[in-house]
């Protein structure tokens, strides 16, 4: 298997971070999950805008400024004979001395991998978990390599017999699923939690906001339970129906 790394195609046995890489030791990095189909990345400009914002806040060099990532995706998918693919773009601060001191940016490493794109599910179930999205944390509002909260929330949901976790923020407001944004409809009106609730501003979420009259706000769980339709969105699965919610009483 070959991987795109820092502008070149290399074997996966070579494209491995060092044990001193800050992405490995501290989770000091960012990533994007991209859908590839028809030779293009749908919503590429939304991904670019989100990553540009995150790089500016967290002090990373933006890989879009150095590389043609759309062409990298085409090269990678052609080599793996994938007409449709799930792409993972990973950025790490790179190899540096141990410690939490402010880090340089010139050692940043960039990887892109491709996997076959799985078909989206017909629907998903949600399990309400106690782990919260922290509205003050960069790990909530940026797509960082520090993903412990989402992983543990998914484990809890799995133990409840649900497909994904339903998460609130630290103030008890509705936030999102563990890896998807949340929408619901009631009496013809669509709603979604605002960015103040510790959500990741998803690229599919941005598309839905552009195409549909959605009211963003700060909502309690009871509003969701009163909905006549609930959906989740992310870049890979698009928009999917929620079939049930468990753990709500």
Coordinates of C-alpha atoms in Angstrom, one line a residue:
X1 CA 0.0 0.0 0.0
X2 CA 1.2 3.5 -0.9
X3 CA 0.5 6.7 0.9
X4 CA 0.8 10.4 -0.1
X5 CA 3.2 12.1 2.3
X6 CA 4.5 15.6 2.1
X7 CA 3.9 15.8 -1.7
X8 CA 5.2 12.4 -2.6
X9 CA 3.8 8.9 -3.0
X10 CA 5.7 6.5 -0.6
X11 CA 5.2 3.0 0.7
X12 CA 3.2 2.8 3.9
X13 CA 6.2 1.1 5.6
X14 CA 8.1 4.3 5.1
X15 CA 5.3 6.8 5.8
X16 CA 5.4 6.3 9.6
X17 CA 5.8 9.1 12.2
X18 CA 8.7 9.0 14.6
X19 CA 8.2 8.2 18.2
X20 CA 9.1 11.8 18.9
X21 CA 6.4 13.2 16.6
X22 CA 4.1 15.5 18.5
X23 CA 1.1 14.1 16.7
X24 CA 1.9 10.7 18.2
X25 CA 3.1 11.8 21.6
X26 CA 0.7 14.7 22.3
X27 CA -2.1 14.5 19.8
X28 CA -0.7 17.8 18.4
X29 CA -2.2 17.7 15.0
X30 CA -5.3 18.1 12.8
X31 CA -7.1 15.9 10.3
X32 CA -9.8 16.1 7.7
X33 CA -12.0 13.3 6.5
X34 CA -12.8 13.7 2.8
X35 CA -15.1 12.0 0.3
X36 CA -13.7 11.3 -3.2
X37 CA -16.0 10.5 -6.1
X38 CA -16.1 11.4 -9.8
X39 CA -12.4 12.4 -9.7
X40 CA -13.2 15.2 -7.2
X41 CA -13.7 16.0 -3.5
X42 CA -17.2 17.3 -2.9
X43 CA -17.3 20.3 -0.7
X44 CA -13.5 20.8 -1.1
X45 CA -13.8 24.6 -0.5
X46 CA -15.7 24.0 2.8
X47 CA -12.9 21.6 3.9
X48 CA -10.3 24.2 2.9
X49 CA -12.1 26.9 4.9
X50 CA -12.4 24.8 8.0
X51 CA -8.8 23.6 7.9
X52 CA -7.6 27.2 7.2
X53 CA -9.4 28.4 10.3
X54 CA -8.1 25.5 12.5
X55 CA -4.5 26.1 11.3
X56 CA -4.7 29.8 12.1
X57 CA -6.0 29.1 15.6
X58 CA -3.7 26.3 16.5
X59 CA -0.6 27.6 14.7
X60 CA -0.1 25.1 11.9
X61 CA 1.1 25.8 8.4
X62 CA -1.9 25.2 6.1
X63 CA -1.2 22.3 3.7
X64 CA -3.5 23.9 1.2
X65 CA -1.0 26.7 0.8
X66 CA 1.8 24.3 -0.2
X67 CA 0.1 21.3 -1.9
X68 CA -2.6 20.7 -4.5
X69 CA -4.5 18.3 -2.3
X70 CA -7.2 17.6 -5.0
X71 CA -4.5 16.4 -7.3
X72 CA -3.0 14.4 -4.5
X73 CA -6.3 12.7 -4.0
X74 CA -6.7 11.8 -7.6
X75 CA -3.2 10.4 -7.8
X76 CA -3.7 8.3 -4.6
X77 CA -7.1 7.0 -5.7
X78 CA -5.9 6.2 -9.2
X79 CA -3.0 4.2 -7.8
X80 CA -5.4 2.2 -5.6
X81 CA -7.9 1.9 -8.4
X82 CA -10.6 3.6 -6.3
X83 CA -13.4 5.4 -8.1
X84 CA -14.9 6.3 -4.7
X85 CA -12.9 6.6 -1.5
X86 CA -12.8 7.8 2.0
X87 CA -9.7 10.0 2.3
X88 CA -7.9 10.9 5.6
X89 CA -5.7 14.0 5.6
X90 CA -3.5 14.1 8.7
X91 CA -1.3 17.0 9.8
X92 CA 1.2 16.6 12.7
X93 CA 3.4 19.2 14.3
X94 CA 6.3 16.9 13.6
X95 CA 9.3 15.6 15.5
X96 CA 10.5 17.8 18.4
X97 CA 12.0 17.5 21.8
X98 CA 9.6 16.3 24.6
X99 CA 7.6 18.8 26.6
X100 CA 4.8 21.3 26.2
X101 CA 6.8 24.3 25.2
X102 CA 5.4 26.3 22.2
X103 CA 6.3 24.4 19.1
X104 CA 7.8 25.4 15.8
X105 CA 5.9 24.8 12.6
X106 CA 8.6 24.1 10.1
X107 CA 8.7 20.3 10.9
X108 CA 5.0 19.7 10.1
X109 CA 4.2 16.4 8.4
X110 CA 1.2 15.8 6.1
X111 CA -0.2 12.4 5.1
X112 CA -3.2 11.4 2.9
X113 CA -4.5 7.8 2.9
X114 CA -7.4 6.3 0.9
X115 CA -9.8 3.5 1.8
X116 CA -12.8 2.1 -0.1
X117 CA -15.9 4.2 0.6
X118 CA -18.5 2.2 2.5
X119 CA -22.2 2.7 1.6
X120 CA -24.0 4.9 4.1
X121 CA -26.4 3.1 6.5
X122 CA -30.2 3.4 5.9
X123 CA -30.5 4.8 9.4
X124 CA -28.6 4.9 12.7
X125 CA -29.5 4.7 16.4
X126 CA -28.2 7.0 19.1
X127 CA -27.4 6.4 22.7
X128 CA -27.4 9.3 25.1
X129 CA -24.1 9.3 27.0
X130 CA -22.7 11.2 29.9
X131 CA -19.5 12.4 28.2
X132 CA -19.8 16.0 27.1
X133 CA -18.6 18.2 24.3
X134 CA -16.5 20.9 26.0
X135 CA -17.5 24.2 24.3
X136 CA -14.3 25.8 25.6
X137 CA -11.9 23.1 24.2
X138 CA -10.1 23.3 20.9
X139 CA -10.5 19.5 20.7
X140 CA -14.3 20.0 20.3
X141 CA -14.5 22.8 17.8
X142 CA -11.5 21.8 15.7
X143 CA -10.8 18.4 14.1
X144 CA -7.7 17.6 16.2
X145 CA -5.9 14.3 16.7
X146 CA -7.1 14.3 20.3
X147 CA -10.2 12.2 19.9
X148 CA -10.5 10.5 23.3
X149 CA -13.9 11.9 24.1
X150 CA -15.5 10.7 20.9
X151 CA -13.9 7.3 21.2
X152 CA -15.1 6.8 24.7
X153 CA -18.5 8.1 23.9
X154 CA -18.8 5.6 21.0
X155 CA -17.8 2.8 23.4
X156 CA -20.5 3.8 25.8
X157 CA -23.1 3.9 23.0
X158 CA -22.0 0.5 21.7
X159 CA -22.6 -0.9 25.2
X160 CA -26.1 0.5 25.1
X161 CA -26.8 -1.2 21.7
X162 CA -26.7 2.0 19.7
X163 CA -24.7 2.9 16.6
X164 CA -23.5 6.3 17.7
X165 CA -23.3 8.5 20.8
X166 CA -25.6 11.4 21.4
X167 CA -23.7 14.1 23.3
X168 CA -24.5 17.3 25.1
X169 CA -22.2 20.1 26.1
X170 CA -21.0 20.8 29.7
X171 CA -24.1 23.0 30.2
X172 CA -26.5 20.2 29.2
X173 CA -27.3 21.7 25.8
X174 CA -27.7 19.4 22.8
X175 CA -24.5 19.2 20.8
X176 CA -23.9 16.4 18.3
X177 CA -23.3 12.8 17.7
X178 CA -19.8 11.5 18.3
X179 CA -18.8 12.0 14.7
X180 CA -21.7 13.7 13.0
X181 CA -23.8 16.9 13.3
X182 CA -27.3 16.8 14.5
X183 CA -30.5 18.2 12.9
X184 CA -34.2 17.7 13.7
X185 CA -37.5 18.9 12.3
X186 CA -40.6 19.9 14.2
X187 CA -43.8 21.2 12.6
X188 CA -41.9 21.8 9.4
X189 CA -39.1 23.8 10.9
X190 CA -35.5 22.5 11.0
X191 CA -33.2 23.1 14.0
X192 CA -29.5 22.4 14.9
X193 CA -27.2 23.2 17.8
X194 CA -25.1 26.3 17.3
X195 CA -21.3 26.4 17.4
X196 CA -21.6 27.8 21.0
X197 CA -22.5 24.2 22.1
X198 CA -19.1 22.7 21.5
X199 CA -19.9 21.2 18.1
X200 CA -17.4 20.6 15.2
X201 CA -18.6 22.8 12.3
X202 CA -19.0 20.0 9.8
X203 CA -18.8 20.5 6.0
X204 CA -22.1 18.7 5.4
X205 CA -23.6 20.8 8.2
X206 CA -22.5 23.9 6.3
X207 CA -24.1 22.6 3.1
X208 CA -27.4 21.9 4.9
X209 CA -27.4 25.3 6.5
X210 CA -27.0 26.9 3.0
X211 CA -29.7 24.8 1.4
X212 CA -32.4 24.6 4.1
X213 CA -34.0 27.1 6.5
X214 CA -32.4 25.9 9.7
X215 CA -32.5 27.7 13.0
X216 CA -29.3 27.4 15.0
X217 CA -29.5 27.8 18.8
X218 CA -29.0 26.3 22.2
X219 CA -31.6 23.6 22.9
X220 CA -32.4 21.1 25.6
X221 CA -32.8 17.4 25.1
X222 CA -36.6 17.7 25.3
X223 CA -36.7 19.6 22.1
X224 CA -35.0 16.7 20.2
X225 CA -37.3 14.2 21.8
X226 CA -40.3 16.1 20.5
X227 CA -39.1 16.1 16.9
X228 CA -40.9 14.4 14.1
X229 CA -37.6 13.7 12.2
X230 CA -34.0 13.6 13.2
X231 CA -30.9 13.3 10.9
X232 CA -27.2 13.2 11.2
X233 CA -24.6 14.6 8.7
X234 CA -21.0 14.1 8.0
X235 CA -18.8 14.2 4.9
X236 CA -18.7 10.5 4.3
X237 CA -22.3 9.4 4.9
X238 CA -24.1 12.6 3.8
X239 CA -27.4 12.9 5.7
X240 CA -28.8 9.8 7.4
X241 CA -32.0 9.3 9.4
X242 CA -31.9 8.6 13.1
X243 CA -34.2 5.6 13.9
X244 CA -34.3 5.7 17.7
X245 CA -32.6 7.2 20.8
X246 CA -31.8 5.0 23.8
X247 CA -30.8 5.9 27.3
X248 CA -33.2 8.9 27.6
X249 CA -35.3 7.5 30.5

